[in-house]
Amino acid sequence: MPCWACERAKVNRASGYYQAGCAVCTARQLARMPRQHRVAAYAAERDKGGDVTALQQAVRKQYEIDKSKGVAQ
Ligand SMILES: [Zn+2]
């Protein structure tokens, strides 16, 4: 179920809104962060016993969407 920020990103990919607690928003935000932030987020995910691979794939997916929409840096 997409949150309001995800709905907004669908209309305007560059809108830059993120809803805390939304996994898709988190991935979209991470995809736009400098590399060291992403690495830190993956380490934090691993520390809390989360699925790092799934998170990396989600971020990758968001990055690809950004790239296809011309939003990626
Ligand atoms: Zn969202």
PDB file of N, CA and C and ligand atoms in Angstrom:
ATOM      1  N   MET A   1       0.860  -1.207   0.000  1.00  0.00           N
ATOM      2  CA  MET A   1       0.000   0.000   0.000  1.00  0.00           C
ATOM      3  C   MET A   1       0.884   1.241   0.000  1.00  0.00           C
ATOM      4  N   PRO A   2       0.874   2.015  -1.077  1.00  0.00           N
ATOM      5  CA  PRO A   2       1.758   3.187  -1.120  1.00  0.00           C
ATOM      6  C   PRO A   2       1.266   4.303  -0.195  1.00  0.00           C
ATOM      7  N   CYS A   3       2.175   4.998   0.429  1.00  0.00           N
ATOM      8  CA  CYS A   3       1.806   6.108   1.316  1.00  0.00           C
ATOM      9  C   CYS A   3       1.600   7.371   0.486  1.00  0.00           C
ATOM     10  N   TRP A   4       1.206   8.458   1.124  1.00  0.00           N
ATOM     11  CA  TRP A   4       0.947   9.714   0.400  1.00  0.00           C
ATOM     12  C   TRP A   4       2.195  10.236  -0.304  1.00  0.00           C
ATOM     13  N   ALA A   5       3.359  10.040   0.331  1.00  0.00           N
ATOM     14  CA  ALA A   5       4.599  10.537  -0.276  1.00  0.00           C
ATOM     15  C   ALA A   5       4.949   9.727  -1.526  1.00  0.00           C
ATOM     16  N   CYS A   6       4.650   8.421  -1.489  1.00  0.00           N
ATOM     17  CA  CYS A   6       4.885   7.575  -2.659  1.00  0.00           C
ATOM     18  C   CYS A   6       3.930   7.968  -3.787  1.00  0.00           C
ATOM     19  N   GLU A   7       2.674   8.285  -3.434  1.00  0.00           N
ATOM     20  CA  GLU A   7       1.705   8.736  -4.430  1.00  0.00           C
ATOM     21  C   GLU A   7       2.202  10.010  -5.094  1.00  0.00           C
ATOM     22  N   ARG A   8       2.765  10.887  -4.288  1.00  0.00           N
ATOM     23  CA  ARG A   8       3.274  12.144  -4.796  1.00  0.00           C
ATOM     24  C   ARG A   8       4.476  11.915  -5.716  1.00  0.00           C
ATOM     25  N   ALA A   9       5.325  10.961  -5.320  1.00  0.00           N
ATOM     26  CA  ALA A   9       6.508  10.645  -6.121  1.00  0.00           C
ATOM     27  C   ALA A   9       6.100  10.070  -7.478  1.00  0.00           C
ATOM     28  N   LYS A  10       4.926   9.434  -7.505  1.00  0.00           N
ATOM     29  CA  LYS A  10       4.434   8.886  -8.765  1.00  0.00           C
ATOM     30  C   LYS A  10       4.083  10.006  -9.734  1.00  0.00           C
ATOM     31  N   VAL A  11       3.516  11.067  -9.199  1.00  0.00           N
ATOM     32  CA  VAL A  11       3.117  12.220 -10.008  1.00  0.00           C
ATOM     33  C   VAL A  11       4.344  13.054 -10.365  1.00  0.00           C
ATOM     34  N   ASN A  12       5.171  13.310  -9.350  1.00  0.00           N
ATOM     35  CA  ASN A  12       6.373  14.113  -9.545  1.00  0.00           C
ATOM     36  C   ASN A  12       7.524  13.438  -8.818  1.00  0.00           C
ATOM     37  N   ARG A  13       8.321  12.732  -9.571  1.00  0.00           N
ATOM     38  CA  ARG A  13       9.410  11.935  -8.999  1.00  0.00           C
ATOM     39  C   ARG A  13      10.380  12.788  -8.195  1.00  0.00           C
ATOM     40  N   ALA A  14      10.529  14.041  -8.577  1.00  0.00           N
ATOM     41  CA  ALA A  14      11.511  14.907  -7.928  1.00  0.00           C
ATOM     42  C   ALA A  14      10.944  15.644  -6.725  1.00  0.00           C
ATOM     43  N   SER A  15       9.709  15.322  -6.319  1.00  0.00           N
ATOM     44  CA  SER A  15       9.053  16.072  -5.244  1.00  0.00           C
ATOM     45  C   SER A  15       9.831  16.019  -3.931  1.00  0.00           C
ATOM     46  N   GLY A  16      10.492  14.887  -3.662  1.00  0.00           N
ATOM     47  CA  GLY A  16      11.373  14.822  -2.492  1.00  0.00           C
ATOM     48  C   GLY A  16      10.677  14.677  -1.156  1.00  0.00           C
ATOM     49  N   TYR A  17       9.466  14.110  -1.135  1.00  0.00           N
ATOM     50  CA  TYR A  17       8.780  13.845   0.130  1.00  0.00           C
ATOM     51  C   TYR A  17       8.984  12.395   0.535  1.00  0.00           C
ATOM     52  N   TYR A  18       9.168  12.177   1.834  1.00  0.00           N
ATOM     53  CA  TYR A  18       9.362  10.824   2.350  1.00  0.00           C
ATOM     54  C   TYR A  18       8.523  10.652   3.605  1.00  0.00           C
ATOM     55  N   GLN A  19       7.833   9.526   3.702  1.00  0.00           N
ATOM     56  CA  GLN A  19       7.039   9.224   4.895  1.00  0.00           C
ATOM     57  C   GLN A  19       7.842   8.296   5.784  1.00  0.00           C
ATOM     58  N   ALA A  20       8.072   8.726   7.029  1.00  0.00           N
ATOM     59  CA  ALA A  20       8.804   7.884   7.969  1.00  0.00           C
ATOM     60  C   ALA A  20       8.054   6.571   8.186  1.00  0.00           C
ATOM     61  N   GLY A  21       8.782   5.473   8.198  1.00  0.00           N
ATOM     62  CA  GLY A  21       8.156   4.175   8.432  1.00  0.00           C
ATOM     63  C   GLY A  21       7.703   3.490   7.161  1.00  0.00           C
ATOM     64  N   CYS A  22       7.748   4.199   6.021  1.00  0.00           N
ATOM     65  CA  CYS A  22       7.381   3.590   4.743  1.00  0.00           C
ATOM     66  C   CYS A  22       8.641   3.002   4.116  1.00  0.00           C
ATOM     67  N   ALA A  23       8.632   1.703   3.850  1.00  0.00           N
ATOM     68  CA  ALA A  23       9.823   1.023   3.339  1.00  0.00           C
ATOM     69  C   ALA A  23      10.223   1.550   1.964  1.00  0.00           C
ATOM     70  N   VAL A  24       9.229   1.851   1.134  1.00  0.00           N
ATOM     71  CA  VAL A  24       9.528   2.353  -0.216  1.00  0.00           C
ATOM     72  C   VAL A  24      10.147   3.748  -0.135  1.00  0.00           C
ATOM     73  N   CYS A  25       9.601   4.581   0.759  1.00  0.00           N
ATOM     74  CA  CYS A  25      10.168   5.926   0.953  1.00  0.00           C
ATOM     75  C   CYS A  25      11.604   5.839   1.459  1.00  0.00           C
ATOM     76  N   THR A  26      11.835   4.950   2.404  1.00  0.00           N
ATOM     77  CA  THR A  26      13.172   4.775   2.952  1.00  0.00           C
ATOM     78  C   THR A  26      14.150   4.398   1.839  1.00  0.00           C
ATOM     79  N   ALA A  27      13.730   3.472   0.989  1.00  0.00           N
ATOM     80  CA  ALA A  27      14.583   3.039  -0.123  1.00  0.00           C
ATOM     81  C   ALA A  27      14.803   4.177  -1.111  1.00  0.00           C
ATOM     82  N   ARG A  28      13.753   4.953  -1.368  1.00  0.00           N
ATOM     83  CA  ARG A  28      13.868   6.071  -2.316  1.00  0.00           C
ATOM     84  C   ARG A  28      14.825   7.126  -1.773  1.00  0.00           C
ATOM     85  N   GLN A  29      14.720   7.372  -0.483  1.00  0.00           N
ATOM     86  CA  GLN A  29      15.582   8.358   0.158  1.00  0.00           C
ATOM     87  C   GLN A  29      17.035   7.882   0.159  1.00  0.00           C
ATOM     88  N   LEU A  30      17.225   6.602   0.507  1.00  0.00           N
ATOM     89  CA  LEU A  30      18.585   6.052   0.550  1.00  0.00           C
ATOM     90  C   LEU A  30      19.235   6.076  -0.828  1.00  0.00           C
ATOM     91  N   ALA A  31      18.427   5.828  -1.855  1.00  0.00           N
ATOM     92  CA  ALA A  31      18.956   5.795  -3.221  1.00  0.00           C
ATOM     93  C   ALA A  31      19.541   7.143  -3.619  1.00  0.00           C
ATOM     94  N   ARG A  32      19.081   8.206  -2.960  1.00  0.00           N
ATOM     95  CA  ARG A  32      19.521   9.562  -3.302  1.00  0.00           C
ATOM     96  C   ARG A  32      20.595  10.086  -2.363  1.00  0.00           C
ATOM     97  N   MET A  33      20.968   9.285  -1.386  1.00  0.00           N
ATOM     98  CA  MET A  33      21.957   9.724  -0.407  1.00  0.00           C
ATOM     99  C   MET A  33      23.366   9.387  -0.863  1.00  0.00           C
ATOM    100  N   PRO A  34      24.343  10.127  -0.310  1.00  0.00           N
ATOM    101  CA  PRO A  34      25.728   9.781  -0.614  1.00  0.00           C
ATOM    102  C   PRO A  34      26.021   8.345  -0.174  1.00  0.00           C
ATOM    103  N   ARG A  35      26.972   7.744  -0.846  1.00  0.00           N
ATOM    104  CA  ARG A  35      27.265   6.331  -0.634  1.00  0.00           C
ATOM    105  C   ARG A  35      27.487   5.963   0.830  1.00  0.00           C
ATOM    106  N   GLN A  36      28.215   6.805   1.573  1.00  0.00           N
ATOM    107  CA  GLN A  36      28.530   6.446   2.965  1.00  0.00           C
ATOM    108  C   GLN A  36      27.269   6.370   3.830  1.00  0.00           C
ATOM    109  N   HIS A  37      26.231   7.144   3.465  1.00  0.00           N
ATOM    110  CA  HIS A  37      24.964   7.071   4.190  1.00  0.00           C
ATOM    111  C   HIS A  37      24.282   5.729   3.926  1.00  0.00           C
ATOM    112  N   ARG A  38      24.347   5.305   2.662  1.00  0.00           N
ATOM    113  CA  ARG A  38      23.738   4.014   2.310  1.00  0.00           C
ATOM    114  C   ARG A  38      24.450   2.880   3.029  1.00  0.00           C
ATOM    115  N   VAL A  39      25.788   2.927   3.021  1.00  0.00           N
ATOM    116  CA  VAL A  39      26.578   1.889   3.681  1.00  0.00           C
ATOM    117  C   VAL A  39      26.225   1.835   5.168  1.00  0.00           C
ATOM    118  N   ALA A  40      26.071   3.013   5.792  1.00  0.00           N
ATOM    119  CA  ALA A  40      25.711   3.079   7.212  1.00  0.00           C
ATOM    120  C   ALA A  40      24.313   2.500   7.438  1.00  0.00           C
ATOM    121  N   ALA A  41      23.404   2.780   6.525  1.00  0.00           N
ATOM    122  CA  ALA A  41      22.035   2.269   6.657  1.00  0.00           C
ATOM    123  C   ALA A  41      22.008   0.745   6.529  1.00  0.00           C
ATOM    124  N   TYR A  42      22.825   0.209   5.630  1.00  0.00           N
ATOM    125  CA  TYR A  42      22.899  -1.253   5.455  1.00  0.00           C
ATOM    126  C   TYR A  42      23.487  -1.890   6.718  1.00  0.00           C
ATOM    127  N   ALA A  43      24.503  -1.244   7.281  1.00  0.00           N
ATOM    128  CA  ALA A  43      25.124  -1.763   8.508  1.00  0.00           C
ATOM    129  C   ALA A  43      24.115  -1.748   9.653  1.00  0.00           C
ATOM    130  N   ALA A  44      23.313  -0.668   9.748  1.00  0.00           N
ATOM    131  CA  ALA A  44      22.299  -0.559  10.797  1.00  0.00           C
ATOM    132  C   ALA A  44      21.239  -1.647  10.622  1.00  0.00           C
ATOM    133  N   GLU A  45      20.873  -1.891   9.362  1.00  0.00           N
ATOM    134  CA  GLU A  45      19.878  -2.929   9.072  1.00  0.00           C
ATOM    135  C   GLU A  45      20.403  -4.305   9.506  1.00  0.00           C
ATOM    136  N   ARG A  46      21.683  -4.548   9.213  1.00  0.00           N
ATOM    137  CA  ARG A  46      22.296  -5.819   9.594  1.00  0.00           C
ATOM    138  C   ARG A  46      22.353  -5.953  11.119  1.00  0.00           C
ATOM    139  N   ASP A  47      22.702  -4.825  11.796  1.00  0.00           N
ATOM    140  CA  ASP A  47      22.802  -4.830  13.252  1.00  0.00           C
ATOM    141  C   ASP A  47      21.475  -5.165  13.919  1.00  0.00           C
ATOM    142  N   LYS A  48      20.377  -4.731  13.313  1.00  0.00           N
ATOM    143  CA  LYS A  48      19.081  -5.019  13.933  1.00  0.00           C
ATOM    144  C   LYS A  48      18.489  -6.333  13.410  1.00  0.00           C
ATOM    145  N   GLY A  49      19.314  -7.076  12.669  1.00  0.00           N
ATOM    146  CA  GLY A  49      18.882  -8.392  12.207  1.00  0.00           C
ATOM    147  C   GLY A  49      17.960  -8.350  11.006  1.00  0.00           C
ATOM    148  N   GLY A  50      17.989  -7.232  10.288  1.00  0.00           N
ATOM    149  CA  GLY A  50      17.127  -7.091   9.111  1.00  0.00           C
ATOM    150  C   GLY A  50      17.699  -7.763   7.880  1.00  0.00           C
ATOM    151  N   ASP A  51      16.925  -7.728   6.804  1.00  0.00           N
ATOM    152  CA  ASP A  51      17.325  -8.334   5.538  1.00  0.00           C
ATOM    153  C   ASP A  51      18.054  -7.286   4.694  1.00  0.00           C
ATOM    154  N   VAL A  52      19.389  -7.312   4.770  1.00  0.00           N
ATOM    155  CA  VAL A  52      20.203  -6.308   4.084  1.00  0.00           C
ATOM    156  C   VAL A  52      20.075  -6.431   2.572  1.00  0.00           C
ATOM    157  N   THR A  53      20.054  -7.665   2.086  1.00  0.00           N
ATOM    158  CA  THR A  53      19.947  -7.887   0.641  1.00  0.00           C
ATOM    159  C   THR A  53      18.643  -7.306   0.099  1.00  0.00           C
ATOM    160  N   ALA A  54      17.563  -7.533   0.835  1.00  0.00           N
ATOM    161  CA  ALA A  54      16.260  -7.005   0.404  1.00  0.00           C
ATOM    162  C   ALA A  54      16.288  -5.481   0.380  1.00  0.00           C
ATOM    163  N   LEU A  55      16.926  -4.885   1.385  1.00  0.00           N
ATOM    164  CA  LEU A  55      17.020  -3.427   1.443  1.00  0.00           C
ATOM    165  C   LEU A  55      17.845  -2.905   0.263  1.00  0.00           C
ATOM    166  N   GLN A  56      18.968  -3.574  -0.002  1.00  0.00           N
ATOM    167  CA  GLN A  56      19.819  -3.156  -1.116  1.00  0.00           C
ATOM    168  C   GLN A  56      19.068  -3.247  -2.439  1.00  0.00           C
ATOM    169  N   GLN A  57      18.280  -4.313  -2.595  1.00  0.00           N
ATOM    170  CA  GLN A  57      17.512  -4.481  -3.833  1.00  0.00           C
ATOM    171  C   GLN A  57      16.443  -3.403  -3.964  1.00  0.00           C
ATOM    172  N   ALA A  58      15.813  -3.070  -2.837  1.00  0.00           N
ATOM    173  CA  ALA A  58      14.778  -2.035  -2.851  1.00  0.00           C
ATOM    174  C   ALA A  58      15.381  -0.683  -3.235  1.00  0.00           C
ATOM    175  N   VAL A  59      16.570  -0.396  -2.690  1.00  0.00           N
ATOM    176  CA  VAL A  59      17.248   0.863  -3.000  1.00  0.00           C
ATOM    177  C   VAL A  59      17.652   0.894  -4.463  1.00  0.00           C
ATOM    178  N   ARG A  60      18.155  -0.239  -4.941  1.00  0.00           N
ATOM    179  CA  ARG A  60      18.570  -0.359  -6.337  1.00  0.00           C
ATOM    180  C   ARG A  60      17.381  -0.079  -7.281  1.00  0.00           C
ATOM    181  N   LYS A  61      16.244  -0.646  -6.912  1.00  0.00           N
ATOM    182  CA  LYS A  61      15.036  -0.479  -7.709  1.00  0.00           C
ATOM    183  C   LYS A  61      14.630   0.999  -7.786  1.00  0.00           C
ATOM    184  N   GLN A  62      14.690   1.667  -6.640  1.00  0.00           N
ATOM    185  CA  GLN A  62      14.341   3.084  -6.598  1.00  0.00           C
ATOM    186  C   GLN A  62      15.343   3.908  -7.400  1.00  0.00           C
ATOM    187  N   TYR A  63      16.605   3.514  -7.323  1.00  0.00           N
ATOM    188  CA  TYR A  63      17.635   4.219  -8.082  1.00  0.00           C
ATOM    189  C   TYR A  63      17.377   4.089  -9.581  1.00  0.00           C
ATOM    190  N   GLU A  64      16.982   2.889 -10.001  1.00  0.00           N
ATOM    191  CA  GLU A  64      16.707   2.659 -11.422  1.00  0.00           C
ATOM    192  C   GLU A  64      15.519   3.505 -11.887  1.00  0.00           C
ATOM    193  N   ILE A  65      14.506   3.631 -11.028  1.00  0.00           N
ATOM    194  CA  ILE A  65      13.350   4.472 -11.377  1.00  0.00           C
ATOM    195  C   ILE A  65      13.792   5.927 -11.494  1.00  0.00           C
ATOM    196  N   ASP A  66      14.592   6.386 -10.528  1.00  0.00           N
ATOM    197  CA  ASP A  66      15.116   7.754 -10.583  1.00  0.00           C
ATOM    198  C   ASP A  66      15.870   7.985 -11.886  1.00  0.00           C
ATOM    199  N   LYS A  67      16.704   7.004 -12.238  1.00  0.00           N
ATOM    200  CA  LYS A  67      17.532   7.137 -13.438  1.00  0.00           C
ATOM    201  C   LYS A  67      16.650   7.218 -14.688  1.00  0.00           C
ATOM    202  N   SER A  68      15.619   6.357 -14.726  1.00  0.00           N
ATOM    203  CA  SER A  68      14.750   6.327 -15.902  1.00  0.00           C
ATOM    204  C   SER A  68      13.931   7.617 -16.017  1.00  0.00           C
ATOM    205  N   LYS A  69      13.700   8.278 -14.861  1.00  0.00           N
ATOM    206  CA  LYS A  69      12.920   9.521 -14.870  1.00  0.00           C
ATOM    207  C   LYS A  69      13.825  10.747 -14.926  1.00  0.00           C
ATOM    208  N   GLY A  70      15.128  10.500 -14.974  1.00  0.00           N
ATOM    209  CA  GLY A  70      16.072  11.608 -15.053  1.00  0.00           C
ATOM    210  C   GLY A  70      16.254  12.348 -13.749  1.00  0.00           C
ATOM    211  N   VAL A  71      15.931  11.701 -12.618  1.00  0.00           N
ATOM    212  CA  VAL A  71      16.033  12.351 -11.319  1.00  0.00           C
ATOM    213  C   VAL A  71      17.366  12.032 -10.645  1.00  0.00           C
ATOM    214  N   ALA A  72      17.970  10.918 -11.018  1.00  0.00           N
ATOM    215  CA  ALA A  72      19.221  10.473 -10.373  1.00  0.00           C
ATOM    216  C   ALA A  72      20.318  11.488 -10.628  1.00  0.00           C
ATOM    217  N   GLN A  73      21.173  11.648  -9.616  1.00  0.00           N
ATOM    218  CA  GLN A  73      22.278  12.612  -9.713  1.00  0.00           C
ATOM    219  C   GLN A  73      23.359  12.066 -10.634  1.00  0.00           C
TER     220      GLN A  73
HETATM  221 ZN    ZN B   1       6.156   5.847   0.824  1.00  0.00          ZN
END
